[in-house]
Amino acid sequence: MAHTCIHWFRKGLRLHDNPALMAALRDCKELYPVFILDPYIYNNTLVGINRWRFLIGCLKDLDCSLRKLNSRLFVVRGKPEEVFPKLFEKWKVTKLTYEYDTEPYSLSRDKTVTTLAKEHGVEVVYKISHTIHDMDRIIEENNGKAPLTYNRFRTILKTIGNPKKPIPAPAIEDTKDVKTPCSENHDKNDGIPTLEDLGHDTTTLGEEKFPGGEQEALRRLDENMARKDWVCKFEKPQTSPNSLSPSTTVLSPYVTFGCLSARTFWWRVTEVYQGKKHSEPPVSLHGQLLWREFYYAAGVGIPNFDKMEGNPVCTQVDWDTNHEYLAAWREARTGLPFIDAIMTQLRQEGWIHHLARHAVACFLTRGDLWINWEEGQKVFEYLLLHGDWALNAGNWQWLSASAFFHQYFRVYSPVAFGKKTDKNGDYIKKYLPLLKKFPAQYIYEPWKAPRSVQQAAGCIVGKDYPQPIVQHEVISKKNIQRMKLAYAKRSAESAESPNQSPSKKQGVKRKAKSVIDMLQKKDKK
């Protein structure tokens, strides 16, 4: 039977390694590629302008690729459970395909849509391709629980074996008998919206350093894989958080939106490694992809993974509520130039280096401001190009020493950490030009500069640039004691009810490698 099929693009905004799309093309007479602007995911209170711009770039690129296959992308606004019944009837659909998504909202949404599809006599086919491995299989192999350490996670993967090889993108031969009926008003009725259509003021929008889309993703992948020696020697903790141009691949936004298949990325790195000495997980490029998988598995297997309360692996901490501190951190006016420069780059570009995220996350939570990691998680989700739910939640718990990482006494210094890779403060000068005339000895601590130096620099601290909102040397010691109490309370509760949450011993297993020392830089202050 020849089907009339909708392929539902959500993530997986690509043609290469898209098994669900290939399933749609099988025995298909009419194909309707659909992307739904679901208000639960895509609204202006949750998604910042840089991420919107990246998404629009992805959709434009996807539509361009589909045109080459004599098809088009239909962009529809509304709740999927309201949109699909109308489309099923309008197009007389018999088959719906999509890429499997493990996020809690996605699972709930897909269950609802699948029920609606069956009520309309529509066959539903989904395929796993957003992650390298099947998360449910990983949890099953670990006795029904998410692995809580990276080493345990890798042990489970050894029993599963190598990832599947990616499949090629559909060619014109695959679509020669397939039609996509379009109206003359397609661009007006079902086309891709502009930022202005979505209610954004673009007058202050900066340069787009990381354009969205599959073609750009593959170009960047090729560019990075051509640096064979760099790929083989890559160790994430040895890259610089404050280099003026990215010291990593910046492929994470493309993997998050599915412009680049994680399996394609994995196997391209494997090809480069072939027959050569190379770095190993957790610090290698393969290691970075496995961290992604680790947090995805945690997101599937741990209830309330993006919250402190009701999350069985998360230490319950008596975080402060301080709206002024939170706003100062979010708006890059803490008075600590390294922190403010990072938050400025994040707002302007939608990307910051992984270790820069470490610095600002530690500062917001256990290091200095003692604010709940959930608040930082919201800010990152809004500002990052790739606000990936599982990675965002997992990394915030790690960096706040709430889960996975437990050496809470290791604190990033907002001064010393940046100096290690940028003594002159060139990164600060780039993102905080107000401070660019300060001499190197004061660029990280401008409040220590004599008044005459401040006047010569054209920036008076306390007037033109804020005084530090905290004294790191004092507050970090106090916060270490507060964290010690939270851990003691958790240990007592675990002793009373050992089956209620994972034991602390489980969380410390990562000591096997010296990665902690590489990732976490102890405060030298």
PDB file of N, CA and C in Angstrom, residues 72-128:
ATOM      1  N   ARG A  72       9.061  20.179   0.202  1.00  0.00           N
ATOM      2  CA  ARG A  72       9.121  21.431   0.963  1.00  0.00           C
ATOM      3  C   ARG A  72       8.879  21.149   2.435  1.00  0.00           C
ATOM      4  N   LEU A  73       9.280  22.088   3.284  1.00  0.00           N
ATOM      5  CA  LEU A  73       9.012  21.992   4.718  1.00  0.00           C
ATOM      6  C   LEU A  73       7.765  22.804   5.049  1.00  0.00           C
ATOM      7  N   PHE A  74       6.864  22.196   5.807  1.00  0.00           N
ATOM      8  CA  PHE A  74       5.665  22.884   6.277  1.00  0.00           C
ATOM      9  C   PHE A  74       5.874  23.272   7.742  1.00  0.00           C
ATOM     10  N   VAL A  75       5.889  24.574   8.024  1.00  0.00           N
ATOM     11  CA  VAL A  75       6.031  25.051   9.400  1.00  0.00           C
ATOM     12  C   VAL A  75       4.653  25.462   9.909  1.00  0.00           C
ATOM     13  N   VAL A  76       4.217  24.778  10.957  1.00  0.00           N
ATOM     14  CA  VAL A  76       2.865  24.970  11.481  1.00  0.00           C
ATOM     15  C   VAL A  76       2.956  25.437  12.927  1.00  0.00           C
ATOM     16  N   ARG A  77       2.110  26.381  13.305  1.00  0.00           N
ATOM     17  CA  ARG A  77       2.097  26.853  14.691  1.00  0.00           C
ATOM     18  C   ARG A  77       0.946  26.226  15.462  1.00  0.00           C
ATOM     19  N   GLY A  78       1.204  25.875  16.728  1.00  0.00           N
ATOM     20  CA  GLY A  78       0.137  25.329  17.560  1.00  0.00           C
ATOM     21  C   GLY A  78       0.598  24.142  18.377  1.00  0.00           C
ATOM     22  N   LYS A  79      -0.298  23.646  19.233  1.00  0.00           N
ATOM     23  CA  LYS A  79       0.000  22.473  20.047  1.00  0.00           C
ATOM     24  C   LYS A  79      -0.131  21.230  19.178  1.00  0.00           C
ATOM     25  N   PRO A  80       0.856  20.329  19.227  1.00  0.00           N
ATOM     26  CA  PRO A  80       0.808  19.141  18.365  1.00  0.00           C
ATOM     27  C   PRO A  80      -0.500  18.358  18.465  1.00  0.00           C
ATOM     28  N   GLU A  81      -1.042  18.236  19.675  1.00  0.00           N
ATOM     29  CA  GLU A  81      -2.275  17.462  19.845  1.00  0.00           C
ATOM     30  C   GLU A  81      -3.478  18.135  19.186  1.00  0.00           C
ATOM     31  N   GLU A  82      -3.353  19.443  18.921  1.00  0.00           N
ATOM     32  CA  GLU A  82      -4.431  20.162  18.213  1.00  0.00           C
ATOM     33  C   GLU A  82      -4.158  20.232  16.717  1.00  0.00           C
ATOM     34  N   VAL A  83      -2.878  20.306  16.355  1.00  0.00           N
ATOM     35  CA  VAL A  83      -2.485  20.443  14.951  1.00  0.00           C
ATOM     36  C   VAL A  83      -2.701  19.143  14.171  1.00  0.00           C
ATOM     37  N   PHE A  84      -2.262  18.014  14.736  1.00  0.00           N
ATOM     38  CA  PHE A  84      -2.245  16.761  13.972  1.00  0.00           C
ATOM     39  C   PHE A  84      -3.613  16.260  13.507  1.00  0.00           C
ATOM     40  N   PRO A  85      -4.653  16.249  14.372  1.00  0.00           N
ATOM     41  CA  PRO A  85      -5.956  15.781  13.863  1.00  0.00           C
ATOM     42  C   PRO A  85      -6.421  16.542  12.615  1.00  0.00           C
ATOM     43  N   LYS A  86      -6.125  17.851  12.573  1.00  0.00           N
ATOM     44  CA  LYS A  86      -6.494  18.664  11.392  1.00  0.00           C
ATOM     45  C   LYS A  86      -5.679  18.244  10.170  1.00  0.00           C
ATOM     46  N   LEU A  87      -4.375  18.024  10.376  1.00  0.00           N
ATOM     47  CA  LEU A  87      -3.518  17.636   9.252  1.00  0.00           C
ATOM     48  C   LEU A  87      -3.859  16.229   8.764  1.00  0.00           C
ATOM     49  N   PHE A  88      -4.150  15.313   9.700  1.00  0.00           N
ATOM     50  CA  PHE A  88      -4.516  13.944   9.312  1.00  0.00           C
ATOM     51  C   PHE A  88      -5.709  13.961   8.352  1.00  0.00           C
ATOM     52  N   GLU A  89      -6.683  14.795   8.689  1.00  0.00           N
ATOM     53  CA  GLU A  89      -7.907  14.853   7.862  1.00  0.00           C
ATOM     54  C   GLU A  89      -7.672  15.637   6.570  1.00  0.00           C
ATOM     55  N   LYS A  90      -6.969  16.752   6.680  1.00  0.00           N
ATOM     56  CA  LYS A  90      -6.731  17.613   5.514  1.00  0.00           C
ATOM     57  C   LYS A  90      -5.951  16.891   4.417  1.00  0.00           C
ATOM     58  N   TRP A  91      -4.919  16.135   4.825  1.00  0.00           N
ATOM     59  CA  TRP A  91      -4.047  15.489   3.839  1.00  0.00           C
ATOM     60  C   TRP A  91      -4.340  13.993   3.650  1.00  0.00           C
ATOM     61  N   LYS A  92      -5.332  13.489   4.385  1.00  0.00           N
ATOM     62  CA  LYS A  92      -5.690  12.053   4.317  1.00  0.00           C
ATOM     63  C   LYS A  92      -4.457  11.170   4.609  1.00  0.00           C
ATOM     64  N   VAL A  93      -3.854  11.449   5.749  1.00  0.00           N
ATOM     65  CA  VAL A  93      -2.585  10.821   6.138  1.00  0.00           C
ATOM     66  C   VAL A  93      -2.805   9.374   6.598  1.00  0.00           C
ATOM     67  N   THR A  94      -1.886   8.486   6.218  1.00  0.00           N
ATOM     68  CA  THR A  94      -1.948   7.087   6.657  1.00  0.00           C
ATOM     69  C   THR A  94      -0.719   6.666   7.479  1.00  0.00           C
ATOM     70  N   LYS A  95       0.311   7.540   7.519  1.00  0.00           N
ATOM     71  CA  LYS A  95       1.537   7.163   8.241  1.00  0.00           C
ATOM     72  C   LYS A  95       2.203   8.409   8.818  1.00  0.00           C
ATOM     73  N   LEU A  96       2.702   8.288  10.058  1.00  0.00           N
ATOM     74  CA  LEU A  96       3.418   9.377  10.727  1.00  0.00           C
ATOM     75  C   LEU A  96       4.758   8.822  11.207  1.00  0.00           C
ATOM     76  N   THR A  97       5.843   9.515  10.875  1.00  0.00           N
ATOM     77  CA  THR A  97       7.175   9.084  11.339  1.00  0.00           C
ATOM     78  C   THR A  97       7.853  10.213  12.104  1.00  0.00           C
ATOM     79  N   TYR A  98       8.689   9.844  13.075  1.00  0.00           N
ATOM     80  CA  TYR A  98       9.460  10.852  13.813  1.00  0.00           C
ATOM     81  C   TYR A  98      10.655  10.202  14.495  1.00  0.00           C
ATOM     82  N   GLU A  99      11.601  11.056  14.887  1.00  0.00           N
ATOM     83  CA  GLU A  99      12.783  10.620  15.633  1.00  0.00           C
ATOM     84  C   GLU A  99      12.443  10.592  17.117  1.00  0.00           C
ATOM     85  N   TYR A 100      12.803   9.508  17.783  1.00  0.00           N
ATOM     86  CA  TYR A 100      12.491   9.316  19.201  1.00  0.00           C
ATOM     87  C   TYR A 100      13.192  10.368  20.054  1.00  0.00           C
ATOM     88  N   ASP A 101      12.471  10.901  21.041  1.00  0.00           N
ATOM     89  CA  ASP A 101      13.016  11.920  21.941  1.00  0.00           C
ATOM     90  C   ASP A 101      12.759  11.465  23.376  1.00  0.00           C
ATOM     91  N   THR A 102      13.771  11.557  24.213  1.00  0.00           N
ATOM     92  CA  THR A 102      13.676  10.995  25.570  1.00  0.00           C
ATOM     93  C   THR A 102      13.298  12.006  26.644  1.00  0.00           C
ATOM     94  N   GLU A 103      13.141  13.284  26.312  1.00  0.00           N
ATOM     95  CA  GLU A 103      12.795  14.268  27.342  1.00  0.00           C
ATOM     96  C   GLU A 103      11.383  14.003  27.878  1.00  0.00           C
ATOM     97  N   PRO A 104      11.138  14.271  29.165  1.00  0.00           N
ATOM     98  CA  PRO A 104       9.834  13.963  29.752  1.00  0.00           C
ATOM     99  C   PRO A 104       8.657  14.583  28.997  1.00  0.00           C
ATOM    100  N   TYR A 105       8.760  15.868  28.652  1.00  0.00           N
ATOM    101  CA  TYR A 105       7.661  16.496  27.908  1.00  0.00           C
ATOM    102  C   TYR A 105       7.462  15.811  26.562  1.00  0.00           C
ATOM    103  N   SER A 106       8.555  15.496  25.889  1.00  0.00           N
ATOM    104  CA  SER A 106       8.487  14.872  24.564  1.00  0.00           C
ATOM    105  C   SER A 106       7.805  13.503  24.635  1.00  0.00           C
ATOM    106  N   LEU A 107       8.158  12.710  25.643  1.00  0.00           N
ATOM    107  CA  LEU A 107       7.559  11.381  25.797  1.00  0.00           C
ATOM    108  C   LEU A 107       6.051  11.491  26.026  1.00  0.00           C
ATOM    109  N   SER A 108       5.656  12.446  26.861  1.00  0.00           N
ATOM    110  CA  SER A 108       4.229  12.660  27.133  1.00  0.00           C
ATOM    111  C   SER A 108       3.496  13.136  25.883  1.00  0.00           C
ATOM    112  N   ARG A 109       4.087  14.093  25.181  1.00  0.00           N
ATOM    113  CA  ARG A 109       3.507  14.633  23.939  1.00  0.00           C
ATOM    114  C   ARG A 109       3.371  13.535  22.889  1.00  0.00           C
ATOM    115  N   ASP A 110       4.420  12.743  22.724  1.00  0.00           N
ATOM    116  CA  ASP A 110       4.402  11.710  21.682  1.00  0.00           C
ATOM    117  C   ASP A 110       3.381  10.614  21.978  1.00  0.00           C
ATOM    118  N   LYS A 111       3.198  10.331  23.254  1.00  0.00           N
ATOM    119  CA  LYS A 111       2.182   9.349  23.640  1.00  0.00           C
ATOM    120  C   LYS A 111       0.790   9.846  23.252  1.00  0.00           C
ATOM    121  N   THR A 112       0.541  11.135  23.505  1.00  0.00           N
ATOM    122  CA  THR A 112      -0.756  11.736  23.155  1.00  0.00           C
ATOM    123  C   THR A 112      -0.972  11.727  21.644  1.00  0.00           C
ATOM    124  N   VAL A 113       0.063  12.140  20.899  1.00  0.00           N
ATOM    125  CA  VAL A 113      -0.051  12.200  19.437  1.00  0.00           C
ATOM    126  C   VAL A 113      -0.227  10.801  18.844  1.00  0.00           C
ATOM    127  N   THR A 114       0.483   9.816  19.401  1.00  0.00           N
ATOM    128  CA  THR A 114       0.355   8.436  18.912  1.00  0.00           C
ATOM    129  C   THR A 114      -1.072   7.914  19.105  1.00  0.00           C
ATOM    130  N   THR A 115      -1.671   8.231  20.245  1.00  0.00           N
ATOM    131  CA  THR A 115      -3.073   7.833  20.502  1.00  0.00           C
ATOM    132  C   THR A 115      -4.003   8.480  19.487  1.00  0.00           C
ATOM    133  N   LEU A 116      -3.791   9.766  19.240  1.00  0.00           N
ATOM    134  CA  LEU A 116      -4.619  10.487  18.248  1.00  0.00           C
ATOM    135  C   LEU A 116      -4.440   9.884  16.855  1.00  0.00           C
ATOM    136  N   ALA A 117      -3.180   9.544  16.519  1.00  0.00           N
ATOM    137  CA  ALA A 117      -2.896   8.969  15.199  1.00  0.00           C
ATOM    138  C   ALA A 117      -3.659   7.656  15.019  1.00  0.00           C
ATOM    139  N   LYS A 118      -3.610   6.806  16.045  1.00  0.00           N
ATOM    140  CA  LYS A 118      -4.305   5.516  15.952  1.00  0.00           C
ATOM    141  C   LYS A 118      -5.816   5.700  15.808  1.00  0.00           C
ATOM    142  N   GLU A 119      -6.348   6.710  16.490  1.00  0.00           N
ATOM    143  CA  GLU A 119      -7.783   7.006  16.370  1.00  0.00           C
ATOM    144  C   GLU A 119      -8.152   7.418  14.948  1.00  0.00           C
ATOM    145  N   HIS A 120      -7.187   7.985  14.228  1.00  0.00           N
ATOM    146  CA  HIS A 120      -7.410   8.408  12.839  1.00  0.00           C
ATOM    147  C   HIS A 120      -6.932   7.362  11.833  1.00  0.00           C
ATOM    148  N   GLY A 121      -6.567   6.178  12.327  1.00  0.00           N
ATOM    149  CA  GLY A 121      -6.111   5.109  11.434  1.00  0.00           C
ATOM    150  C   GLY A 121      -4.743   5.356  10.832  1.00  0.00           C
ATOM    151  N   VAL A 122      -3.917   6.123  11.546  1.00  0.00           N
ATOM    152  CA  VAL A 122      -2.579   6.470  11.044  1.00  0.00           C
ATOM    153  C   VAL A 122      -1.533   5.584  11.720  1.00  0.00           C
ATOM    154  N   GLU A 123      -0.715   4.928  10.911  1.00  0.00           N
ATOM    155  CA  GLU A 123       0.380   4.112  11.433  1.00  0.00           C
ATOM    156  C   GLU A 123       1.492   5.034  11.935  1.00  0.00           C
ATOM    157  N   VAL A 124       2.077   4.697  13.092  1.00  0.00           N
ATOM    158  CA  VAL A 124       3.144   5.524  13.674  1.00  0.00           C
ATOM    159  C   VAL A 124       4.456   4.732  13.707  1.00  0.00           C
ATOM    160  N   VAL A 125       5.527   5.343  13.172  1.00  0.00           N
ATOM    161  CA  VAL A 125       6.860   4.724  13.174  1.00  0.00           C
ATOM    162  C   VAL A 125       7.855   5.729  13.753  1.00  0.00           C
ATOM    163  N   TYR A 126       8.600   5.307  14.777  1.00  0.00           N
ATOM    164  CA  TYR A 126       9.667   6.183  15.278  1.00  0.00           C
ATOM    165  C   TYR A 126      10.986   5.427  15.283  1.00  0.00           C
ATOM    166  N   LYS A 127      12.079   6.166  15.172  1.00  0.00           N
ATOM    167  CA  LYS A 127      13.426   5.577  15.145  1.00  0.00           C
ATOM    168  C   LYS A 127      14.335   6.340  16.107  1.00  0.00           C
ATOM    169  N   ILE A 128      15.320   5.629  16.644  1.00  0.00           N
ATOM    170  CA  ILE A 128      16.289   6.254  17.557  1.00  0.00           C
ATOM    171  C   ILE A 128      17.486   6.741  16.751  1.00  0.00           C
TER     172      ILE A 128
END
